[in-house]
mmCIF file of C-alpha atoms and ligand atoms in Angstrom:
data_model
loop_
_atom_site.group_PDB
_atom_site.id
_atom_site.type_symbol
_atom_site.label_atom_id
_atom_site.label_comp_id
_atom_site.label_asym_id
_atom_site.label_seq_id
_atom_site.Cartn_x
_atom_site.Cartn_y
_atom_site.Cartn_z
ATOM 1 C CA MET A 700 107.207 87.197 80.781
ATOM 2 C CA SER A 701 109.784 84.225 81.140
ATOM 3 C CA HIS A 702 112.510 86.179 79.762
ATOM 4 C CA GLY A 703 115.837 87.197 81.876
ATOM 5 C CA CYS A 704 119.336 87.973 81.070
ATOM 6 C CA THR A 705 122.317 89.862 82.761
ATOM 7 C CA GLU A 706 121.598 93.063 80.838
ATOM 8 C CA CYS A 707 117.979 93.433 82.050
ATOM 9 C CA THR A 708 117.986 91.580 85.315
ATOM 10 C CA HIS A 709 120.188 92.101 88.247
ATOM 11 C CA ILE A 710 120.686 90.682 91.795
ATOM 12 C CA LYS A 711 119.113 93.075 94.243
ATOM 13 C CA ARG A 712 121.544 95.668 95.553
ATOM 14 C CA PHE A 713 121.172 97.532 98.839
ATOM 15 C CA ARG A 714 122.788 100.777 100.247
ATOM 16 C CA SER A 715 125.206 98.859 102.358
ATOM 17 C CA ASP A 716 126.585 97.367 98.875
ATOM 18 C CA LEU A 717 127.333 101.024 97.607
ATOM 19 C CA ILE A 718 129.137 101.842 100.914
ATOM 20 C CA ALA A 719 131.214 98.643 100.870
ATOM 21 C CA GLU A 720 132.366 99.496 97.309
ATOM 22 C CA GLY A 721 133.464 102.814 98.444
ATOM 23 C CA ALA A 722 130.641 105.036 97.282
ATOM 24 C CA ILE A 723 130.674 108.524 98.432
ATOM 25 C CA LEU A 724 126.856 109.217 98.530
ATOM 26 C CA GLY A 725 125.921 112.455 97.219
ATOM 27 C CA GLU A 726 122.955 115.018 97.842
ATOM 28 C CA ASP A 727 119.517 114.622 97.175
ATOM 29 C CA ALA A 728 118.678 114.952 93.359
ATOM 30 C CA GLU A 729 122.283 114.516 92.142
ATOM 31 C CA VAL A 730 122.335 112.231 89.236
ATOM 32 C CA ALA A 731 125.387 109.688 89.055
ATOM 33 C CA GLY A 732 127.787 110.306 85.935
ATOM 34 C CA ILE A 733 126.805 113.796 85.568
ATOM 35 C CA VAL A 734 127.919 116.808 86.953
ATOM 36 C CA ASN A 735 125.100 118.897 88.268
ATOM 37 C CA GLU A 736 124.465 121.223 91.403
ATOM 38 C CA PRO A 737 120.624 120.870 92.168
ATOM 39 C CA VAL A 738 118.859 124.064 93.121
ATOM 40 C CA LEU A 739 116.107 122.703 95.306
ATOM 41 C CA SER A 740 113.497 125.186 95.652
ATOM 42 C CA ASP A 741 110.484 124.462 97.794
ATOM 43 C CA ILE A 742 107.463 123.313 95.622
ATOM 44 C CA ASP A 743 104.069 122.740 97.132
ATOM 45 C CA ASP A 744 102.871 119.678 95.419
ATOM 46 C CA PRO A 745 99.792 117.927 96.875
ATOM 47 C CA VAL A 746 100.113 114.846 94.640
ATOM 48 C CA ALA A 747 103.939 114.438 95.780
ATOM 49 C CA SER A 748 103.081 114.697 99.451
ATOM 50 C CA GLN A 749 100.771 111.851 98.906
ATOM 51 C CA LEU A 750 103.797 109.508 98.689
ATOM 52 C CA GLU A 751 105.940 108.672 101.376
ATOM 53 C CA THR A 752 109.756 109.293 100.768
ATOM 54 C CA PRO A 753 111.104 106.636 98.779
ATOM 55 C CA GLN A 754 112.597 103.864 101.204
ATOM 56 C CA GLN A 755 115.526 101.364 100.504
ATOM 57 C CA GLN A 756 116.473 98.665 102.812
ATOM 58 C CA ASP A 757 119.818 99.392 104.232
ATOM 59 C CA SER A 758 121.321 96.006 103.929
ATOM 60 C CA PRO A 759 119.921 92.346 102.888
ATOM 61 C CA PRO A 760 117.404 90.918 105.110
ATOM 62 C CA ASP A 761 119.150 88.406 107.382
ATOM 63 C CA GLY A 762 118.430 84.701 106.400
ATOM 64 C CA PHE A 763 116.726 85.511 103.168
ATOM 65 C CA PRO A 764 118.052 85.518 99.639
ATOM 66 C CA ARG A 765 118.872 88.863 98.153
ATOM 67 C CA GLY A 766 116.279 88.719 95.353
ATOM 68 C CA TYR A 767 116.628 90.274 92.116
ATOM 69 C CA ILE A 768 115.138 93.269 90.173
ATOM 70 C CA CYS A 769 114.471 94.033 86.313
ATOM 71 C CA LEU A 770 114.253 97.042 84.401
ATOM 72 C CA ALA A 771 111.926 97.663 81.634
ATOM 73 C CA VAL A 772 112.178 100.791 79.247
ATOM 74 C CA MET A 773 108.836 102.242 77.723
ATOM 75 C CA ASP A 774 109.111 104.401 74.861
ATOM 76 C CA GLY A 775 106.336 106.283 72.664
ATOM 77 C CA LYS A 776 106.571 107.111 69.180
ATOM 78 C CA ASN A 777 104.171 109.424 67.351
ATOM 79 C CA ILE A 778 102.729 107.929 64.155
ATOM 80 C CA PRO A 779 100.888 110.227 61.900
ATOM 81 C CA HIS A 780 97.428 108.605 61.071
ATOM 82 C CA GLN A 781 94.050 110.314 60.286
ATOM 83 C CA LYS A 782 91.099 109.228 62.306
ATOM 84 C CA CYS A 783 87.504 110.533 63.375
ATOM 85 C CA ALA A 784 87.554 114.212 64.320
ATOM 86 C CA LEU A 785 85.606 113.255 67.599
ATOM 87 C CA HIS A 786 88.246 113.564 70.241
ATOM 88 C CA ILE A 787 87.090 110.242 72.182
ATOM 89 C CA CYS A 788 86.692 108.182 68.969
ATOM 90 C CA GLU A 789 89.627 106.132 67.451
ATOM 91 C CA ARG A 790 87.609 104.835 64.369
ATOM 92 C CA PRO A 791 89.224 105.221 60.819
ATOM 93 C CA LEU A 792 88.004 107.914 58.423
ATOM 94 C CA VAL A 793 85.042 106.891 55.878
ATOM 95 C CA ASN A 794 86.408 109.473 53.415
ATOM 96 C CA TYR A 795 90.187 110.192 53.794
ATOM 97 C CA ARG A 796 90.313 113.057 51.031
ATOM 98 C CA ASN A 797 88.335 115.568 52.868
ATOM 99 C CA GLY A 798 86.178 113.550 55.422
ATOM 100 C CA ARG A 799 86.215 114.384 59.231
ATOM 101 C CA PHE A 800 84.209 111.537 60.632
ATOM 102 C CA CYS A 801 84.103 107.628 60.848
ATOM 103 C CA GLU A 802 81.055 105.619 59.844
ATOM 104 C CA VAL A 803 79.594 105.664 63.282
ATOM 105 C CA HIS A 804 79.713 109.755 63.827
ATOM 106 C CA LEU A 805 78.952 110.785 60.123
ATOM 107 C CA ASP A 806 75.958 112.352 61.366
ATOM 108 C CA LEU A 807 77.922 114.614 63.462
ATOM 109 C CA ALA A 808 78.715 116.622 60.075
ATOM 110 C CA GLU A 809 75.141 117.930 60.628
ATOM 111 C CA LYS A 810 75.901 119.172 64.197
ATOM 112 C CA CYS A 811 77.902 122.518 65.211
ATOM 113 C CA GLY A 812 81.504 121.663 65.171
ATOM 114 C CA ILE A 813 81.837 122.863 68.915
ATOM 115 C CA VAL A 814 81.216 119.744 70.607
ATOM 116 C CA SER A 815 79.687 121.219 73.867
ATOM 117 C CA CYS A 816 77.151 123.043 71.716
ATOM 118 C CA GLY A 817 75.170 120.195 69.989
ATOM 119 C CA ARG A 818 72.988 122.550 67.798
ATOM 120 C CA PRO A 819 72.526 121.778 64.093
ATOM 121 C CA VAL A 820 74.929 123.502 61.844
ATOM 122 C CA ARG A 821 73.367 126.705 60.294
ATOM 123 C CA GLU A 822 73.343 125.375 56.695
ATOM 124 C CA VAL A 823 74.721 122.247 54.957
ATOM 125 C CA GLY A 824 78.371 122.041 54.720
ATOM 126 C CA ALA A 825 78.632 124.657 57.551
ATOM 127 C CA LEU A 826 81.053 123.870 60.463
ATOM 128 C CA THR A 827 79.130 125.786 63.177
ATOM 129 C CA CYS A 828 75.485 126.602 64.097
ATOM 130 C CA ASP A 829 74.447 130.299 63.836
ATOM 131 C CA ASN A 830 75.863 131.501 67.240
ATOM 132 C CA GLN A 831 78.181 134.344 66.000
ATOM 133 C CA THR A 832 80.895 133.568 68.633
ATOM 134 C CA TYR A 833 81.241 130.193 67.196
ATOM 135 C CA ILE A 834 81.358 131.240 63.577
ATOM 136 C CA GLU A 835 84.122 133.885 64.509
ATOM 137 C CA TRP A 836 86.141 131.384 66.518
ATOM 138 C CA TYR A 837 86.010 128.829 63.804
ATOM 139 C CA LYS A 838 87.283 131.561 61.121
ATOM 140 C CA GLN A 839 90.258 132.254 63.218
ATOM 141 C CA TYR A 840 90.870 128.714 63.657
ATOM 142 C CA ARG A 841 90.854 127.973 59.975
ATOM 143 C CA ASN A 842 93.200 131.112 59.198
ATOM 144 C CA ARG A 843 95.448 130.008 61.762
ATOM 145 C CA PHE A 844 96.000 126.818 59.933
ATOM 146 C CA THR A 845 95.822 127.755 56.361
ATOM 147 C CA ARG A 846 98.091 130.710 56.540
ATOM 148 C CA LEU A 847 100.864 128.850 58.470
ATOM 149 C CA SER A 848 103.702 130.003 56.619
ATOM 150 C CA PHE A 849 107.330 129.087 57.111
ATOM 151 C CA PRO A 850 108.202 132.419 59.020
ATOM 152 C CA GLY A 851 104.747 132.058 60.810
ATOM 153 C CA VAL A 852 105.906 128.655 62.000
ATOM 154 C CA GLN A 853 109.277 129.864 62.979
ATOM 155 C CA ARG A 854 107.669 132.677 64.938
ATOM 156 C CA VAL A 855 105.338 130.228 66.854
ATOM 157 C CA ILE A 856 108.333 127.872 67.825
ATOM 158 C CA ARG A 857 110.481 130.950 69.004
ATOM 159 C CA ARG A 858 107.787 132.163 71.233
ATOM 160 C CA GLN A 859 107.089 128.729 72.779
ATOM 161 C CA GLN A 860 110.998 128.522 73.409
ATOM 162 C CA GLU A 861 110.918 131.984 74.965
ATOM 163 C CA ARG A 862 108.116 130.950 77.241
ATOM 164 C CA GLY A 863 109.896 127.804 78.119
ATOM 165 C CA ASP A 864 106.954 125.569 77.331
ATOM 166 C CA ALA A 865 108.730 123.309 74.971
ATOM 167 C CA ASN A 866 109.196 120.587 77.623
ATOM 168 C CA SER A 867 110.162 118.013 75.094
ATOM 169 C CA SER A 868 113.523 117.999 73.423
ATOM 170 C CA GLY A 869 112.446 119.310 69.914
ATOM 171 C CA PRO A 870 110.425 122.309 69.235
ATOM 172 C CA ILE A 871 106.798 121.675 69.382
ATOM 173 C CA LEU A 872 104.349 123.744 67.224
ATOM 174 C CA ARG A 873 100.915 124.428 68.814
ATOM 175 C CA VAL A 874 99.005 126.817 67.007
ATOM 176 C CA GLU A 875 97.796 129.618 69.141
ATOM 177 C CA LEU A 876 94.147 129.992 69.013
ATOM 178 C CA ASN A 877 91.755 132.561 70.711
ATOM 179 C CA PRO A 878 90.149 131.698 73.882
ATOM 180 C CA LEU A 879 86.413 130.693 73.576
ATOM 181 C CA GLY A 880 84.534 132.602 76.430
ATOM 182 C CA ASP A 881 86.436 131.318 79.599
ATOM 183 C CA LEU A 882 87.992 128.315 77.853
ATOM 184 C CA PRO A 883 91.564 128.555 76.381
ATOM 185 C CA GLY A 884 91.820 128.235 72.560
ATOM 186 C CA ASN A 885 93.652 125.032 72.808
ATOM 187 C CA GLU A 886 91.096 123.285 75.233
ATOM 188 C CA VAL A 887 88.289 123.841 72.895
ATOM 189 C CA VAL A 888 86.786 120.539 72.180
ATOM 190 C CA HIS A 889 85.626 120.793 68.234
ATOM 191 C CA THR A 890 85.469 118.636 65.349
ATOM 192 C CA PHE A 891 86.686 120.954 62.597
ATOM 193 C CA LYS A 892 89.597 118.594 61.350
ATOM 194 C CA ALA A 893 90.033 115.160 61.376
ATOM 195 C CA GLY A 894 92.184 113.534 64.247
ATOM 196 C CA SER A 895 95.712 112.937 63.284
ATOM 197 C CA THR A 896 98.237 111.045 65.185
ATOM 198 C CA TYR A 897 98.429 108.347 67.572
ATOM 199 C CA CYS A 898 101.242 107.011 69.798
ATOM 200 C CA LEU A 899 102.887 103.682 69.322
ATOM 201 C CA GLN A 900 104.045 102.565 72.745
ATOM 202 C CA THR A 901 106.672 99.835 73.278
ATOM 203 C CA ILE A 902 107.838 98.296 76.281
ATOM 204 C CA GLN A 903 111.050 96.192 76.410
ATOM 205 C CA TRP A 904 113.198 94.808 79.021
ATOM 206 C CA ALA A 905 116.534 96.837 79.181
ATOM 207 C CA CYS A 906 118.460 94.530 76.904
ATOM 208 C CA GLY A 907 116.038 95.021 74.072
ATOM 209 C CA HIS A 908 113.740 91.952 74.443
ATOM 210 C CA PRO A 909 110.269 93.080 73.574
ATOM 211 C CA ILE A 910 107.446 92.894 76.465
ATOM 212 C CA GLY A 911 104.630 94.203 74.706
ATOM 213 C CA TRP A 912 103.265 97.217 72.619
ATOM 214 C CA ALA A 913 100.080 98.983 72.087
ATOM 215 C CA ARG A 914 98.710 102.133 70.366
ATOM 216 C CA SER A 915 97.604 105.012 72.376
ATOM 217 C CA GLU A 916 96.985 108.691 72.590
ATOM 218 C CA VAL A 917 99.627 110.369 74.541
ATOM 219 C CA PHE A 918 97.049 110.352 77.839
ATOM 220 C CA PHE A 919 98.594 108.742 80.800
ATOM 221 C CA ILE A 920 95.306 107.189 81.291
ATOM 222 C CA GLN A 921 96.004 104.972 78.443
ATOM 223 C CA VAL A 922 99.466 104.472 79.264
ATOM 224 C CA LEU A 923 98.370 103.038 82.518
ATOM 225 C CA SER A 924 96.178 100.718 81.218
ATOM 226 C CA ILE A 925 98.567 99.314 78.648
ATOM 227 C CA ILE A 926 100.952 98.310 81.405
ATOM 228 C CA ASN A 927 98.050 97.089 83.560
ATOM 229 C CA ARG A 928 97.043 94.881 80.679
ATOM 230 C CA ILE A 929 100.596 93.597 79.964
ATOM 231 C CA TRP A 930 101.142 92.490 83.490
ATOM 232 C CA ALA A 931 97.457 91.512 84.487
ATOM 233 C CA ASP A 932 98.061 87.784 84.407
ATOM 234 C CA HIS A 933 101.775 88.059 85.877
ATOM 235 C CA PRO A 934 101.572 90.827 88.536
ATOM 236 C CA GLU A 935 104.477 88.939 90.316
ATOM 237 C CA ALA A 936 106.733 89.608 87.161
ATOM 238 C CA LYS A 937 106.125 93.493 87.141
ATOM 239 C CA PRO A 938 109.402 94.939 86.755
ATOM 240 C CA GLY A 939 111.088 96.803 89.977
ATOM 241 C CA PHE A 940 111.984 99.770 87.493
ATOM 242 C CA ILE A 941 110.256 101.204 84.202
ATOM 243 C CA ALA A 942 112.339 103.875 82.566
ATOM 244 C CA TYR A 943 109.787 106.280 80.440
ATOM 245 C CA ASP A 944 110.275 109.621 78.967
ATOM 246 C CA ASP A 945 107.395 110.893 80.824
ATOM 247 C CA ALA A 946 107.494 108.674 83.694
ATOM 248 C CA CYS A 947 106.749 111.467 86.330
ATOM 249 C CA SER A 948 103.489 112.159 84.479
ATOM 250 C CA LEU A 949 102.576 108.679 84.402
ATOM 251 C CA LEU A 950 103.384 108.426 88.105
ATOM 252 C CA ARG A 951 101.345 111.502 88.930
ATOM 253 C CA HIS A 952 98.524 110.000 87.078
ATOM 254 C CA ILE A 953 98.523 106.795 88.958
ATOM 255 C CA VAL A 954 98.788 108.821 92.258
ATOM 256 C CA THR A 955 95.729 110.816 91.541
ATOM 257 C CA GLN A 956 93.824 107.993 90.504
ATOM 258 C CA ASP A 957 94.538 105.747 93.464
ATOM 259 C CA SER A 958 97.252 106.542 96.021
ATOM 260 C CA ARG A 959 97.343 102.895 96.917
ATOM 261 C CA ASP A 960 97.522 101.463 93.203
ATOM 262 C CA PRO A 961 99.816 98.181 93.483
ATOM 263 C CA TRP A 962 102.321 99.834 90.948
ATOM 264 C CA LEU A 963 103.301 102.205 93.735
ATOM 265 C CA GLN A 964 104.426 99.128 95.679
ATOM 266 C CA SER A 965 105.920 97.084 92.813
ATOM 267 C CA THR A 966 107.602 99.514 90.827
ATOM 268 C CA LYS A 967 109.677 102.626 90.421
ATOM 269 C CA PHE A 968 109.153 104.937 87.494
ATOM 270 C CA VAL A 969 112.069 106.808 86.467
ATOM 271 C CA VAL A 970 112.953 109.399 83.761
ATOM 272 C CA ASP A 971 116.233 110.080 81.769
ATOM 273 C CA ALA A 972 118.999 112.010 83.202
ATOM 274 C CA TRP A 973 118.423 115.202 81.139
ATOM 275 C CA HIS A 974 114.650 115.097 81.606
ATOM 276 C CA TYR A 975 115.425 114.655 85.346
ATOM 277 C CA ILE A 976 117.945 117.797 85.606
ATOM 278 C CA GLY A 977 115.496 119.967 83.723
ATOM 279 C CA HIS A 978 112.434 119.110 85.810
ATOM 280 C CA LEU A 979 114.164 119.012 89.218
ATOM 281 C CA ALA A 980 113.241 122.778 89.958
ATOM 282 C CA THR A 981 109.758 122.641 89.126
ATOM 283 C CA ASP A 982 108.309 119.001 89.771
ATOM 284 C CA ALA A 983 108.504 117.666 93.113
ATOM 285 C CA LEU A 984 107.385 114.196 92.351
ATOM 286 C CA CYS A 985 109.788 114.041 89.671
ATOM 287 C CA ARG A 986 112.492 115.245 92.077
ATOM 288 C CA LEU A 987 111.721 112.792 94.636
ATOM 289 C CA TRP A 988 110.780 109.654 92.723
ATOM 290 C CA CYS A 989 112.201 109.612 89.129
ATOM 291 C CA ASN A 990 115.910 110.186 89.389
ATOM 292 C CA PRO A 991 117.561 107.527 87.060
ATOM 293 C CA GLN A 992 120.461 106.975 89.075
ATOM 294 C CA PRO A 993 120.539 108.972 92.218
ATOM 295 C CA THR A 994 123.978 109.324 94.144
ATOM 296 C CA ASN A 995 122.381 109.506 97.674
ATOM 297 C CA GLY A 996 122.055 105.846 97.775
ATOM 298 C CA SER A 997 118.187 105.719 97.530
ATOM 299 C CA LYS A 998 118.407 103.408 94.401
ATOM 300 C CA PRO A 999 121.317 101.301 94.834
ATOM 301 C CA ASP A 1000 119.740 98.985 92.107
ATOM 302 C CA LEU A 1001 120.467 101.850 89.411
ATOM 303 C CA VAL A 1002 124.004 102.625 90.596
ATOM 304 C CA ARG A 1003 127.410 100.750 90.215
ATOM 305 C CA VAL A 1004 130.455 101.802 91.590
ATOM 306 C CA GLU A 1005 133.614 101.991 89.470
ATOM 307 C CA VAL A 1006 136.997 102.725 90.863
ATOM 308 C CA ASP A 1007 139.102 104.712 88.251
ATOM 309 C CA ILE A 1008 143.016 104.538 87.778
ATOM 310 C CA ASN A 1009 143.534 106.925 90.874
ATOM 311 C CA GLY A 1010 141.522 104.957 93.043
ATOM 312 C CA THR A 1011 138.824 107.176 93.426
ATOM 313 C CA ALA A 1012 135.379 105.567 93.533
ATOM 314 C CA HIS A 1013 132.613 106.812 90.881
ATOM 315 C CA GLN A 1014 129.098 106.001 90.927
ATOM 316 C CA THR A 1015 127.703 105.198 87.450
ATOM 317 C CA ARG A 1016 124.648 103.717 85.972
ATOM 318 C CA ALA A 1017 123.861 99.920 86.528
ATOM 319 C CA PHE A 1018 121.583 99.530 83.464
ATOM 320 C CA ASN A 1019 122.405 100.308 79.827
ATOM 321 C CA THR A 1020 119.183 101.260 78.405
ATOM 322 C CA GLU A 1021 120.437 102.365 74.866
ATOM 323 C CA THR A 1022 119.844 99.052 73.106
ATOM 324 C CA ALA A 1023 115.948 99.228 74.071
ATOM 325 C CA GLU A 1024 115.721 102.671 73.099
ATOM 326 C CA HIS A 1025 117.271 102.324 69.586
ATOM 327 C CA ASN A 1026 115.490 99.036 68.748
ATOM 328 C CA TYR A 1027 112.498 100.801 67.447
ATOM 329 C CA ASP A 1028 113.692 100.598 63.845
ATOM 330 C CA LEU A 1029 114.587 96.880 64.384
ATOM 331 C CA PHE A 1030 111.096 96.357 65.345
ATOM 332 C CA ILE A 1031 109.779 98.212 62.174
ATOM 333 C CA HIS A 1032 112.196 96.316 60.049
ATOM 334 C CA ALA A 1033 111.245 92.775 61.418
ATOM 335 C CA LEU A 1034 107.791 93.524 60.949
ATOM 336 C CA MET A 1035 108.162 94.640 57.666
ATOM 337 C CA MET A 1036 110.096 91.381 56.753
ATOM 338 C CA LEU A 1037 107.347 89.155 58.278
ATOM 339 C CA TYR A 1038 104.884 90.976 56.368
ATOM 340 C CA ALA A 1039 106.625 90.662 53.184
ATOM 341 C CA GLU A 1040 107.089 86.797 53.989
ATOM 342 C CA ARG A 1041 103.194 86.643 54.357
ATOM 343 C CA VAL A 1042 102.483 88.401 50.906
ATOM 344 C CA GLU A 1043 105.053 86.235 49.370
ATOM 345 C CA LYS A 1044 103.168 83.093 50.681
ATOM 346 C CA ARG A 1045 99.899 84.466 49.432
ATOM 347 C CA VAL A 1046 101.570 85.247 46.039
ATOM 348 C CA GLN A 1047 102.550 81.627 45.773
ATOM 349 C CA GLU A 1048 99.506 79.996 47.047
ATOM 350 C CA LYS A 1049 97.130 82.000 44.839
ATOM 351 C CA ASN A 1050 99.658 81.596 42.043
ATOM 352 C CA LEU A 1051 99.937 85.384 41.478
ATOM 353 C CA GLY A 1052 103.643 85.269 40.480
ATOM 354 C CA LEU A 1053 105.062 86.980 37.453
ATOM 355 C CA THR A 1054 105.586 84.393 34.793
ATOM 356 C CA ASP A 1055 108.192 84.144 31.977
ATOM 357 C CA GLU A 1056 105.536 85.060 29.559
ATOM 358 C CA PHE A 1057 104.723 88.280 31.617
ATOM 359 C CA TRP A 1058 108.353 89.353 31.246
ATOM 360 C CA ALA A 1059 109.043 88.454 27.716
ATOM 361 C CA GLU A 1060 105.913 90.594 26.934
ATOM 362 C CA ALA A 1061 107.032 93.462 29.271
ATOM 363 C CA LEU A 1062 110.802 93.606 28.368
ATOM 364 C CA GLY A 1063 110.397 92.400 24.863
ATOM 365 C CA HIS A 1064 113.164 89.659 25.272
ATOM 366 C CA ASP A 1065 113.105 86.564 23.037
ATOM 367 C CA GLU A 1066 112.287 83.249 24.591
ATOM 368 C CA GLY A 1067 115.594 81.528 25.908
ATOM 369 C CA SER A 1068 116.962 85.086 26.983
ATOM 370 C CA GLU A 1069 118.767 85.392 30.271
ATOM 371 C CA ILE A 1070 115.332 86.454 31.966
ATOM 372 C CA GLN A 1071 114.855 82.912 32.582
HETATM 373 ZN ZN1 ZN B 1191 117.262 90.652 79.034
HETATM 374 ZN ZN1 ZN B 1192 83.975 108.438 65.280
HETATM 375 ZN ZN1 ZN B 1193 76.722 125.879 68.042
HETATM 376 ZN ZN1 ZN B 1194 109.661 114.898 85.437
#
């Protein structure tokens, strides 16, 4: 928690600074450095209305030092990984070839795969009980997965794009499943298949200096518990800003849990500019709180004023977060190097190295050859 440098830590700025620097303040929901003309529809959002409008002091308080702010960047990467089929369980599989459960939940193989049912399977090896509805549902579930041909995949992706529910940058493939009773197909909790991915969350200062990491499912409850844990012993060191792909969902989760959560006082959660522009029209919370560089003077810490050769003042972003965002590969590389070092050490300690005799036998060289 003791790190600080000029790329992640800036002297606190105020609205009066922007004005003194000649900034022409823009409309609500405009993003500095990006040409956008936001269309602001009315959105009825009970969660957004629990938060007051963001407040920013106009000028530095008299007789006090200015203070400083830090920006942290959080990032989640999906890592393919097999785990117990029970949705709430994170343990590894007992059998990675065709198993579905961890050691603790092995006996669930004898229970109906529709978790809310709880009755025994109809015969050994079956995945559901004898309820005909469940048998049919499982059949269509299995067919959707095994018959997912390439054109089939393309069709699903196209349909998702047409409906506009691909709210992340790349196409997401979610297989469409029949509803079970009143429950939409993708909300049916079942154990038909081993669980498959988790998310590696990393958090760094804007300069790229690592703060912490954790694995999580993509549920915000876990992201919140990660940042709670990281700053548990240093609440005073919480960053003024956290930039995160899905900051608005995280913020929504925090407000819904506890509208007086200390995070709401200490930190502003911001998304990236493209997310912001895309989310403006439909998400009031994102619009009001998550703008990464508003031109209206509401987050002077995130905005710099630059004067071009014609003498015109432009607002631009104050933090460059690219280093932090691109650091992931470096982390993995460093991790692998450390691990390699550890393995090498073990090889030496236990005398497991390959000997000259080994090489002579393996490659058929005579003694005294270049192998030594
Ligand atoms: Zn730094
Ligand atoms: Zn389990
Ligand atoms: Zn059942
Ligand atoms: Zn958003």
